[in-house]
mmCIF file of C-alpha atoms and ligand atoms in Angstrom:
data_model
loop_
_atom_site.group_PDB
_atom_site.id
_atom_site.type_symbol
_atom_site.label_atom_id
_atom_site.label_comp_id
_atom_site.label_asym_id
_atom_site.label_seq_id
_atom_site.Cartn_x
_atom_site.Cartn_y
_atom_site.Cartn_z
ATOM 1 C CA MET A 11 -8.249 43.580 -4.881
ATOM 2 C CA THR A 12 -7.444 39.923 -5.358
ATOM 3 C CA LYS A 13 -4.834 38.821 -7.906
ATOM 4 C CA GLU A 14 -5.743 37.474 -11.329
ATOM 5 C CA PRO A 15 -6.728 33.760 -11.251
ATOM 6 C CA ALA A 16 -3.591 32.919 -13.248
ATOM 7 C CA LYS A 17 -1.379 33.724 -10.260
ATOM 8 C CA ALA A 18 -3.561 33.047 -7.230
ATOM 9 C CA ARG A 19 -2.400 31.735 -3.867
ATOM 10 C CA ILE A 20 -4.745 28.946 -2.855
ATOM 11 C CA ALA A 21 -5.259 27.413 0.596
ATOM 12 C CA VAL A 22 -7.025 24.050 0.902
ATOM 13 C CA VAL A 23 -8.307 23.197 4.382
ATOM 14 C CA GLY A 24 -8.830 19.438 4.770
ATOM 15 C CA ALA A 25 -6.407 17.040 3.070
ATOM 16 C CA GLY A 26 -8.684 14.046 2.628
ATOM 17 C CA LEU A 27 -10.215 12.498 -0.478
ATOM 18 C CA MET A 28 -11.482 15.802 -1.922
ATOM 19 C CA GLY A 29 -8.949 18.219 -0.443
ATOM 20 C CA HIS A 30 -5.851 16.571 -1.872
ATOM 21 C CA GLY A 31 -7.506 16.287 -5.287
ATOM 22 C CA ILE A 32 -8.576 19.955 -5.288
ATOM 23 C CA ALA A 33 -5.020 20.955 -4.300
ATOM 24 C CA GLN A 34 -3.729 18.839 -7.204
ATOM 25 C CA VAL A 35 -5.950 20.608 -9.755
ATOM 26 C CA PHE A 36 -4.897 24.085 -8.626
ATOM 27 C CA ALA A 37 -1.190 23.147 -8.448
ATOM 28 C CA LEU A 38 -1.339 21.665 -11.943
ATOM 29 C CA ALA A 39 -2.881 24.929 -13.134
ATOM 30 C CA GLY A 40 0.215 26.779 -11.880
ATOM 31 C CA HIS A 41 -1.042 28.160 -8.571
ATOM 32 C CA GLU A 42 0.902 28.082 -5.304
ATOM 33 C CA VAL A 43 -1.141 25.922 -2.934
ATOM 34 C CA THR A 44 -0.965 25.420 0.817
ATOM 35 C CA ILE A 45 -2.849 22.494 2.334
ATOM 36 C CA THR A 46 -3.670 21.889 5.986
ATOM 37 C CA ASP A 47 -5.343 19.229 8.115
ATOM 38 C CA THR A 48 -5.706 18.577 11.830
ATOM 39 C CA VAL A 49 -4.804 14.911 11.338
ATOM 40 C CA MET A 50 -1.065 14.890 10.626
ATOM 41 C CA GLN A 51 -1.180 11.458 9.013
ATOM 42 C CA ASN A 52 -3.662 12.754 6.410
ATOM 43 C CA LEU A 53 -1.651 15.920 5.840
ATOM 44 C CA ASN A 54 1.580 13.947 5.446
ATOM 45 C CA MET A 55 -0.034 11.701 2.852
ATOM 46 C CA ALA A 56 -1.407 14.551 0.732
ATOM 47 C CA THR A 57 1.658 15.238 -1.402
ATOM 48 C CA SER A 58 2.433 11.551 -2.001
ATOM 49 C CA ARG A 59 -1.200 10.950 -3.046
ATOM 50 C CA ILE A 60 -0.974 13.912 -5.430
ATOM 51 C CA ALA A 61 2.332 12.699 -6.858
ATOM 52 C CA ALA A 62 0.874 9.240 -7.431
ATOM 53 C CA ASN A 63 -2.216 10.676 -9.144
ATOM 54 C CA LEU A 64 -0.116 12.937 -11.420
ATOM 55 C CA ARG A 65 2.057 9.974 -12.414
ATOM 56 C CA ASP A 66 -0.966 7.766 -13.073
ATOM 57 C CA LEU A 67 -2.622 10.442 -15.219
ATOM 58 C CA GLY A 68 0.526 11.317 -17.139
ATOM 59 C CA ASP A 69 0.351 14.921 -15.839
ATOM 60 C CA ASP A 70 3.346 17.120 -14.944
ATOM 61 C CA GLU A 71 4.754 15.544 -11.798
ATOM 62 C CA ASN A 72 6.578 18.784 -10.904
ATOM 63 C CA ALA A 73 3.185 20.292 -9.998
ATOM 64 C CA VAL A 74 3.422 18.632 -6.585
ATOM 65 C CA SER A 75 6.307 20.989 -5.713
ATOM 66 C CA ARG A 76 3.771 23.831 -5.704
ATOM 67 C CA VAL A 77 1.813 22.188 -2.851
ATOM 68 C CA ARG A 78 3.053 23.128 0.612
ATOM 69 C CA PRO A 79 1.637 21.111 3.532
ATOM 70 C CA CYS A 80 1.152 23.264 6.674
ATOM 71 C CA GLY A 81 0.383 21.932 10.129
ATOM 72 C CA ASP A 82 -0.956 25.304 11.199
ATOM 73 C CA LEU A 83 -4.222 26.757 9.876
ATOM 74 C CA ALA A 84 -3.167 30.388 10.299
ATOM 75 C CA ASP A 85 0.058 29.759 8.396
ATOM 76 C CA ALA A 86 -1.843 27.978 5.610
ATOM 77 C CA VAL A 87 -4.400 30.743 4.980
ATOM 78 C CA ARG A 88 -2.553 33.966 5.894
ATOM 79 C CA GLN A 89 -1.373 34.881 2.408
ATOM 80 C CA ALA A 90 -4.207 33.231 0.469
ATOM 81 C CA ASP A 91 -6.305 34.920 -2.213
ATOM 82 C CA TYR A 92 -8.686 31.993 -2.074
ATOM 83 C CA VAL A 93 -9.435 29.441 0.666
ATOM 84 C CA VAL A 94 -11.412 26.290 -0.057
ATOM 85 C CA GLU A 95 -12.604 24.095 2.813
ATOM 86 C CA ALA A 96 -12.988 20.326 2.402
ATOM 87 C CA VAL A 97 -13.251 18.999 5.979
ATOM 88 C CA LEU A 98 -15.820 16.529 7.279
ATOM 89 C CA GLU A 99 -19.481 17.120 6.430
ATOM 90 C CA ASP A 100 -20.419 18.640 9.800
ATOM 91 C CA LEU A 101 -22.145 22.042 10.102
ATOM 92 C CA PRO A 102 -20.835 23.162 13.547
ATOM 93 C CA LEU A 103 -17.307 22.114 12.511
ATOM 94 C CA LYS A 104 -17.504 24.114 9.285
ATOM 95 C CA GLN A 105 -19.013 27.163 11.010
ATOM 96 C CA LYS A 106 -16.305 27.180 13.678
ATOM 97 C CA LEU A 107 -13.584 26.646 11.108
ATOM 98 C CA PHE A 108 -14.708 29.517 8.865
ATOM 99 C CA ALA A 109 -14.917 31.853 11.894
ATOM 100 C CA GLU A 110 -11.311 30.908 12.668
ATOM 101 C CA ILE A 111 -10.190 31.188 9.026
ATOM 102 C CA GLU A 112 -11.721 34.679 8.865
ATOM 103 C CA ARG A 113 -9.527 35.776 11.762
ATOM 104 C CA HIS A 114 -6.347 34.858 9.889
ATOM 105 C CA VAL A 115 -7.005 35.735 6.211
ATOM 106 C CA ARG A 116 -6.575 39.016 4.373
ATOM 107 C CA PRO A 117 -9.850 40.981 4.246
ATOM 108 C CA ASP A 118 -10.105 40.545 0.475
ATOM 109 C CA ALA A 119 -9.642 36.739 0.495
ATOM 110 C CA ILE A 120 -12.452 34.653 -0.954
ATOM 111 C CA LEU A 121 -13.731 31.769 1.217
ATOM 112 C CA ALA A 122 -15.389 28.690 -0.282
ATOM 113 C CA SER A 123 -16.903 25.503 1.121
ATOM 114 C CA ASN A 124 -16.936 22.181 -0.742
ATOM 115 C CA THR A 125 -19.887 20.874 1.260
ATOM 116 C CA SER A 126 -21.936 18.220 -0.526
ATOM 117 C CA VAL A 127 -25.365 19.135 0.853
ATOM 118 C CA ILE A 128 -25.168 21.623 3.764
ATOM 119 C CA PRO A 129 -26.639 25.003 2.740
ATOM 120 C CA ILE A 130 -23.829 27.498 2.143
ATOM 121 C CA THR A 131 -26.017 30.105 3.822
ATOM 122 C CA SER A 132 -25.951 28.121 7.111
ATOM 123 C CA ILE A 133 -22.188 27.689 6.993
ATOM 124 C CA MET A 134 -21.387 31.336 6.209
ATOM 125 C CA GLN A 135 -24.109 33.250 8.056
ATOM 126 C CA GLY A 136 -21.956 34.123 11.089
ATOM 127 C CA LEU A 137 -19.070 35.586 9.116
ATOM 128 C CA ASN A 138 -18.205 39.287 9.170
ATOM 129 C CA ARG A 139 -17.391 39.291 5.461
ATOM 130 C CA ARG A 140 -19.979 36.844 4.144
ATOM 131 C CA GLU A 141 -20.138 38.830 0.881
ATOM 132 C CA ARG A 142 -16.752 37.213 0.069
ATOM 133 C CA ALA A 143 -17.994 33.665 0.807
ATOM 134 C CA LEU A 144 -19.652 31.099 -1.445
ATOM 135 C CA GLY A 145 -19.883 27.377 -2.183
ATOM 136 C CA THR A 146 -17.798 25.393 -4.655
ATOM 137 C CA HIS A 147 -19.093 21.856 -5.023
ATOM 138 C CA TRP A 148 -16.558 19.577 -6.689
ATOM 139 C CA TRP A 149 -17.234 15.991 -7.705
ATOM 140 C CA ASN A 150 -15.097 12.963 -6.939
ATOM 141 C CA PRO A 151 -12.385 12.553 -8.110
ATOM 142 C CA PRO A 152 -11.764 16.302 -8.443
ATOM 143 C CA PHE A 153 -9.066 15.820 -11.079
ATOM 144 C CA LEU A 154 -11.281 13.747 -13.371
ATOM 145 C CA VAL A 155 -14.852 15.073 -13.056
ATOM 146 C CA PRO A 156 -15.041 18.475 -14.786
ATOM 147 C CA LEU A 157 -17.956 20.087 -12.936
ATOM 148 C CA VAL A 158 -17.608 22.537 -10.057
ATOM 149 C CA GLU A 159 -20.869 24.101 -8.940
ATOM 150 C CA VAL A 160 -20.265 27.674 -7.780
ATOM 151 C CA ILE A 161 -22.999 28.541 -5.309
ATOM 152 C CA GLU A 162 -23.945 32.133 -4.643
ATOM 153 C CA THR A 163 -25.711 33.091 -1.415
ATOM 154 C CA GLN A 164 -27.915 36.122 -0.858
ATOM 155 C CA TRP A 165 -24.798 37.941 0.406
ATOM 156 C CA THR A 166 -22.151 36.950 -2.168
ATOM 157 C CA GLU A 167 -20.801 39.853 -4.258
ATOM 158 C CA PRO A 168 -21.134 39.309 -8.025
ATOM 159 C CA GLU A 169 -17.404 40.019 -8.419
ATOM 160 C CA VAL A 170 -16.622 37.122 -6.038
ATOM 161 C CA VAL A 171 -18.743 34.740 -8.099
ATOM 162 C CA ALA A 172 -17.154 35.946 -11.350
ATOM 163 C CA TRP A 173 -13.599 35.585 -9.997
ATOM 164 C CA THR A 174 -14.266 32.109 -8.646
ATOM 165 C CA MET A 175 -15.840 31.003 -11.936
ATOM 166 C CA ALA A 176 -12.781 32.342 -13.814
ATOM 167 C CA LEU A 177 -10.372 30.642 -11.385
ATOM 168 C CA HIS A 178 -11.958 27.222 -11.970
ATOM 169 C CA ARG A 179 -12.358 27.703 -15.715
ATOM 170 C CA ALA A 180 -8.668 28.626 -16.008
ATOM 171 C CA ALA A 181 -7.823 25.458 -14.056
ATOM 172 C CA GLY A 182 -9.591 23.366 -16.693
ATOM 173 C CA LYS A 183 -12.814 22.800 -14.753
ATOM 174 C CA LYS A 184 -16.357 23.414 -15.973
ATOM 175 C CA PRO A 185 -17.821 25.782 -13.382
ATOM 176 C CA ALA A 186 -21.628 26.131 -13.207
ATOM 177 C CA HIS A 187 -23.165 29.155 -11.519
ATOM 178 C CA VAL A 188 -25.858 28.181 -8.989
ATOM 179 C CA LYS A 189 -27.738 31.442 -8.473
ATOM 180 C CA LYS A 190 -29.674 30.368 -5.365
ATOM 181 C CA ASP A 191 -28.444 28.318 -2.418
ATOM 182 C CA VAL A 192 -30.936 25.409 -2.650
ATOM 183 C CA PRO A 193 -30.405 21.923 -1.121
ATOM 184 C CA GLY A 194 -28.562 19.622 -3.547
ATOM 185 C CA PHE A 195 -27.583 22.583 -5.743
ATOM 186 C CA ILE A 196 -28.138 21.446 -9.387
ATOM 187 C CA GLY A 197 -26.276 18.173 -9.960
ATOM 188 C CA ASN A 198 -27.454 16.290 -6.902
ATOM 189 C CA ARG A 199 -31.075 17.442 -7.339
ATOM 190 C CA LEU A 200 -31.062 15.941 -10.812
ATOM 191 C CA GLN A 201 -29.165 12.850 -9.803
ATOM 192 C CA HIS A 202 -31.400 12.066 -6.829
ATOM 193 C CA ALA A 203 -34.625 12.729 -8.783
ATOM 194 C CA LEU A 204 -33.464 9.821 -10.952
ATOM 195 C CA TRP A 205 -32.436 7.676 -7.988
ATOM 196 C CA ARG A 206 -35.847 8.182 -6.337
ATOM 197 C CA GLU A 207 -37.603 6.741 -9.378
ATOM 198 C CA ALA A 208 -34.986 3.992 -9.765
ATOM 199 C CA ILE A 209 -35.652 2.817 -6.206
ATOM 200 C CA SER A 210 -39.416 3.124 -6.671
ATOM 201 C CA LEU A 211 -39.337 0.850 -9.752
ATOM 202 C CA VAL A 212 -37.660 -1.876 -7.651
ATOM 203 C CA GLU A 213 -39.903 -1.238 -4.640
ATOM 204 C CA HIS A 214 -43.030 -1.660 -6.773
ATOM 205 C CA GLY A 215 -41.832 -4.882 -8.432
ATOM 206 C CA ILE A 216 -41.591 -3.421 -11.939
ATOM 207 C CA CYS A 217 -38.040 -4.734 -12.352
ATOM 208 C CA ASP A 218 -35.023 -5.694 -10.258
ATOM 209 C CA ALA A 219 -32.103 -3.415 -9.429
ATOM 210 C CA GLU A 220 -29.855 -4.931 -12.065
ATOM 211 C CA THR A 221 -32.466 -4.208 -14.740
ATOM 212 C CA VAL A 222 -32.812 -0.555 -13.685
ATOM 213 C CA ASP A 223 -29.061 -0.070 -14.137
ATOM 214 C CA ALA A 224 -28.992 -2.026 -17.405
ATOM 215 C CA VAL A 225 -31.821 0.117 -18.841
ATOM 216 C CA VAL A 226 -30.079 3.396 -17.945
ATOM 217 C CA LYS A 227 -26.666 2.253 -19.247
ATOM 218 C CA ALA A 228 -28.083 0.884 -22.512
ATOM 219 C CA SER A 229 -30.376 3.826 -23.339
ATOM 220 C CA PHE A 230 -30.217 7.491 -22.321
ATOM 221 C CA GLY A 231 -27.014 6.838 -20.369
ATOM 222 C CA ARG A 232 -25.306 6.317 -23.724
ATOM 223 C CA ARG A 233 -26.041 9.843 -24.893
ATOM 224 C CA ILE A 234 -26.422 11.851 -21.670
ATOM 225 C CA ALA A 235 -22.755 12.934 -21.649
ATOM 226 C CA VAL A 236 -23.322 14.779 -24.932
ATOM 227 C CA LEU A 237 -27.058 15.487 -24.797
ATOM 228 C CA GLY A 238 -28.426 17.204 -21.684
ATOM 229 C CA PRO A 239 -32.081 16.673 -20.752
ATOM 230 C CA LEU A 240 -33.230 20.063 -21.974
ATOM 231 C CA GLU A 241 -31.290 19.773 -25.231
ATOM 232 C CA ASN A 242 -33.022 16.405 -25.543
ATOM 233 C CA ALA A 243 -36.435 17.963 -24.871
ATOM 234 C CA ASP A 244 -35.845 20.550 -27.589
ATOM 235 C CA LEU A 245 -34.549 17.835 -29.930
ATOM 236 C CA VAL A 246 -37.747 15.773 -29.616
ATOM 237 C CA GLY A 247 -39.943 18.862 -29.251
ATOM 238 C CA THR A 248 -41.441 20.581 -26.238
ATOM 239 C CA ASP A 249 -44.919 19.506 -27.453
ATOM 240 C CA LEU A 250 -43.924 15.824 -27.327
ATOM 241 C CA THR A 251 -42.263 16.410 -23.947
ATOM 242 C CA LEU A 252 -45.522 17.908 -22.645
ATOM 243 C CA ALA A 253 -47.548 14.964 -23.972
ATOM 244 C CA ILE A 254 -45.193 12.514 -22.253
ATOM 245 C CA HIS A 255 -45.341 14.449 -18.998
ATOM 246 C CA ASN A 256 -49.144 14.474 -19.067
ATOM 247 C CA THR A 257 -49.117 10.657 -19.100
ATOM 248 C CA VAL A 258 -45.985 9.759 -17.131
ATOM 249 C CA LEU A 259 -45.581 12.363 -14.380
ATOM 250 C CA PRO A 260 -48.777 11.392 -12.497
ATOM 251 C CA ALA A 261 -47.434 7.814 -12.372
ATOM 252 C CA ILE A 262 -43.878 8.372 -11.167
ATOM 253 C CA ASP A 263 -42.787 8.642 -7.555
ATOM 254 C CA SER A 264 -43.357 12.056 -6.000
ATOM 255 C CA ARG A 265 -43.218 11.159 -2.297
ATOM 256 C CA PRO A 266 -41.362 13.914 -0.445
ATOM 257 C CA GLY A 267 -39.231 11.725 1.868
ATOM 258 C CA PRO A 268 -36.834 8.828 1.338
ATOM 259 C CA SER A 269 -38.281 5.563 0.031
ATOM 260 C CA PRO A 270 -39.442 3.036 2.679
ATOM 261 C CA TYR A 271 -37.591 0.423 0.594
ATOM 262 C CA LEU A 272 -34.322 2.333 1.022
ATOM 263 C CA GLN A 273 -34.992 2.814 4.720
ATOM 264 C CA GLY A 274 -35.567 -0.957 4.998
ATOM 265 C CA LEU A 275 -32.202 -1.740 3.347
ATOM 266 C CA VAL A 276 -30.406 0.519 5.782
ATOM 267 C CA ALA A 277 -32.289 -0.922 8.781
ATOM 268 C CA ASP A 278 -31.317 -4.440 7.633
ATOM 269 C CA GLY A 279 -27.642 -3.482 7.388
ATOM 270 C CA ARG A 280 -27.654 -3.853 3.598
ATOM 271 C CA LEU A 281 -25.425 -0.802 3.130
ATOM 272 C CA GLY A 282 -23.987 -1.532 -0.314
ATOM 273 C CA PHE A 283 -20.291 -2.144 -0.945
ATOM 274 C CA LYS A 284 -19.334 -1.606 2.680
ATOM 275 C CA SER A 285 -21.483 -4.546 3.870
ATOM 276 C CA GLY A 286 -21.238 -6.623 0.662
ATOM 277 C CA GLU A 287 -24.929 -6.139 -0.193
ATOM 278 C CA GLY A 288 -27.254 -3.230 -0.886
ATOM 279 C CA PHE A 289 -29.734 -3.300 -3.767
ATOM 280 C CA ARG A 290 -27.523 -6.152 -5.029
ATOM 281 C CA LYS A 291 -24.831 -8.470 -3.653
ATOM 282 C CA TRP A 292 -21.208 -7.395 -4.226
ATOM 283 C CA SER A 293 -18.141 -9.607 -3.869
ATOM 284 C CA ALA A 294 -14.782 -7.903 -3.238
ATOM 285 C CA GLU A 295 -13.805 -8.699 -6.853
ATOM 286 C CA GLU A 296 -17.004 -7.209 -8.249
ATOM 287 C CA GLN A 297 -16.511 -4.056 -6.189
ATOM 288 C CA ALA A 298 -12.919 -3.632 -7.386
ATOM 289 C CA ALA A 299 -13.956 -4.280 -10.994
ATOM 290 C CA LEU A 300 -16.729 -1.677 -10.901
ATOM 291 C CA ARG A 301 -14.495 0.945 -9.294
ATOM 292 C CA ALA A 302 -11.798 0.287 -11.906
ATOM 293 C CA LYS A 303 -14.350 0.513 -14.730
ATOM 294 C CA VAL A 304 -15.583 3.919 -13.515
ATOM 295 C CA MET A 305 -12.026 5.274 -13.223
ATOM 296 C CA GLN A 306 -11.128 3.962 -16.664
ATOM 297 C CA HIS A 307 -14.232 5.599 -18.146
ATOM 298 C CA LEU A 308 -13.551 8.943 -16.412
ATOM 299 C CA LYS A 309 -9.929 8.937 -17.583
ATOM 300 C CA ALA A 310 -10.952 8.128 -21.158
ATOM 301 C CA SER A 311 -13.518 10.960 -21.231
ATOM 302 C CA ARG A 312 -11.272 13.454 -19.400
ATOM 303 C CA ASP A 313 -10.629 15.782 -22.318
ATOM 304 C CA SER A 314 -14.047 15.576 -23.963
HETATM 305 N N1 NAD B 423 -16.265 12.356 -1.156
HETATM 306 C C1 NAD B 423 -17.000 12.901 -2.108
HETATM 307 O O1 NAD B 423 -17.348 12.268 -3.101
HETATM 308 C C2 NAD B 423 -17.402 14.359 -2.012
HETATM 309 C C3 NAD B 423 -17.862 15.019 -3.153
HETATM 310 C C4 NAD B 423 -18.181 16.389 -3.077
HETATM 311 C C5 NAD B 423 -18.071 17.033 -1.853
HETATM 312 N N2 NAD B 423 -17.636 16.355 -0.732
HETATM 313 C C6 NAD B 423 -17.514 17.088 0.529
HETATM 314 O O2 NAD B 423 -16.147 17.463 0.729
HETATM 315 C C7 NAD B 423 -15.847 17.506 2.121
HETATM 316 C C8 NAD B 423 -14.682 16.570 2.421
HETATM 317 O O3 NAD B 423 -15.053 15.257 2.062
HETATM 318 P P1 NAD B 423 -13.965 14.095 1.876
HETATM 319 O O4 NAD B 423 -14.673 12.991 1.163
HETATM 320 O O5 NAD B 423 -12.712 14.658 1.299
HETATM 321 O O6 NAD B 423 -13.698 13.683 3.408
HETATM 322 P P2 NAD B 423 -12.412 13.019 4.047
HETATM 323 O O7 NAD B 423 -12.885 12.373 5.305
HETATM 324 O O8 NAD B 423 -11.669 12.171 3.062
HETATM 325 O O9 NAD B 423 -11.481 14.274 4.399
HETATM 326 C C9 NAD B 423 -11.806 15.228 5.359
HETATM 327 C C10 NAD B 423 -10.507 15.726 5.989
HETATM 328 O O10 NAD B 423 -10.800 16.832 6.816
HETATM 329 C C11 NAD B 423 -9.890 16.756 7.925
HETATM 330 N N3 NAD B 423 -10.366 17.616 8.999
HETATM 331 C C12 NAD B 423 -11.340 17.383 9.923
HETATM 332 N N4 NAD B 423 -11.468 18.457 10.731
HETATM 333 C C13 NAD B 423 -10.595 19.391 10.299
HETATM 334 C C14 NAD B 423 -10.248 20.702 10.708
HETATM 335 N N5 NAD B 423 -10.862 21.295 11.753
HETATM 336 N N6 NAD B 423 -9.273 21.371 10.032
HETATM 337 C C15 NAD B 423 -8.635 20.796 8.992
HETATM 338 N N7 NAD B 423 -8.929 19.561 8.560
HETATM 339 C C16 NAD B 423 -9.870 18.868 9.202
HETATM 340 C C17 NAD B 423 -9.850 15.277 8.229
HETATM 341 O O11 NAD B 423 -8.717 14.957 9.043
HETATM 342 C C18 NAD B 423 -9.804 14.683 6.849
HETATM 343 O O12 NAD B 423 -8.451 14.513 6.387
HETATM 344 C C19 NAD B 423 -17.145 17.147 2.860
HETATM 345 O O13 NAD B 423 -17.854 18.312 3.174
HETATM 346 C C20 NAD B 423 -17.870 16.333 1.798
HETATM 347 O O14 NAD B 423 -19.282 16.316 1.993
HETATM 348 C C21 NAD B 423 -17.272 15.038 -0.804
#
C-alpha cells in the first residue's frame, strides 16, 4: 500500500519547463522529490530554476533542498510512491519510457503522464500494471495555475484516482477528475471550442483579431474566473440558455477540422511570437510586456 500523500516520495521524469515546476510544487508541499532528465544541462538547471521561482514568489526557499537531481532513471524512480512524467510530447518516447520506468519501480507505485493531448490510454496500454497508471495534466506555470486534470483510463483503479486527487489537493492544487480519457480532457476542449469560434470570426470578416481579444477581456473574461459557464447558465436560466442556443448555435463554427485561416497563417510562416507575427504583429517589447502581464495576473490571483 502506498504511503499517505503527506509523506510521499515523488519522482519527476523530465526536468524542463513543466517538470521543474511540478517538482517545485511537490517539494514545497513537503515531499521528497527526485528529478531526472537525459539532458544533463536541463537536469543541472532544475534546482537553480526552482530556487529562483521560490525566491520570486516569496515561498520557502528551503524547499529546494528536498529536490534531488538524479542522472539515472532507475535511481530516480526506485523508491518512489508516485512517478510523474513530463518529457517531450512524443508517443513512442513516452511508451518506451513508461515500459522502462515499470521495470524499476515498486509494484505499488503510481505512474502518471503530464501529456497535453496524447490519450493516456495509448501511452499506458502496454504496461503490465496499467491499473496503477493515469494522466495528470498540469497547466503552465505549474506553481501558479491551480488546475491539475486527473485522467482515469478504463484500467485505472478507483483507489489510484482517489490517492492522486488527494496528493494534488494536499499540495495546494485544484485537481479535477476526468472520468473518461477523451482528447483534450476538459480544459483544452473548452478552451479550443472558444478559439475555433474566435478564429472563425476573424476569418469571416466580422471583426479583427484585436477586437476578438478585447471583447473577451472586457466581457465574460472579467467574470469567468469566478463564474463558470454552467453556473452562468443557471444564473441566467436554462430556458434563456436554450433560447440563445436555438438562435446562435446554428450560426457558429462547427467544422470538424482546423480552420483554413489558421492553416494559411502557418503556411505563410506567421507563427505568432516566434516569428513576430501571427493573428497580429508582435514586437519584442510587446511580447515581453504581454508575458509579464500574464505572470503578474497569475501571481495576484494565486490564492483566490
Ligand atoms: N509547456 C506547457 O505549457 C505544457 C502544459 C501542460 C502539459 N505539457 C506537457 O508536458 C510535457 C513536457 O513539456 P515541457 O513544456 O516541460 O517540455 P520541455 O521541452 O521544456 O521539457 C521536456 C524535458 O524532457 C527531457 N527528456 C526528453 N527525453 C527524456 C527521457 N527519455 N527521459 C528523461 N527526460 C527526457 C528533455 O531533455 C527536456 O528537459 C509534454 O508532454 C507537454 O506536452 C506542457
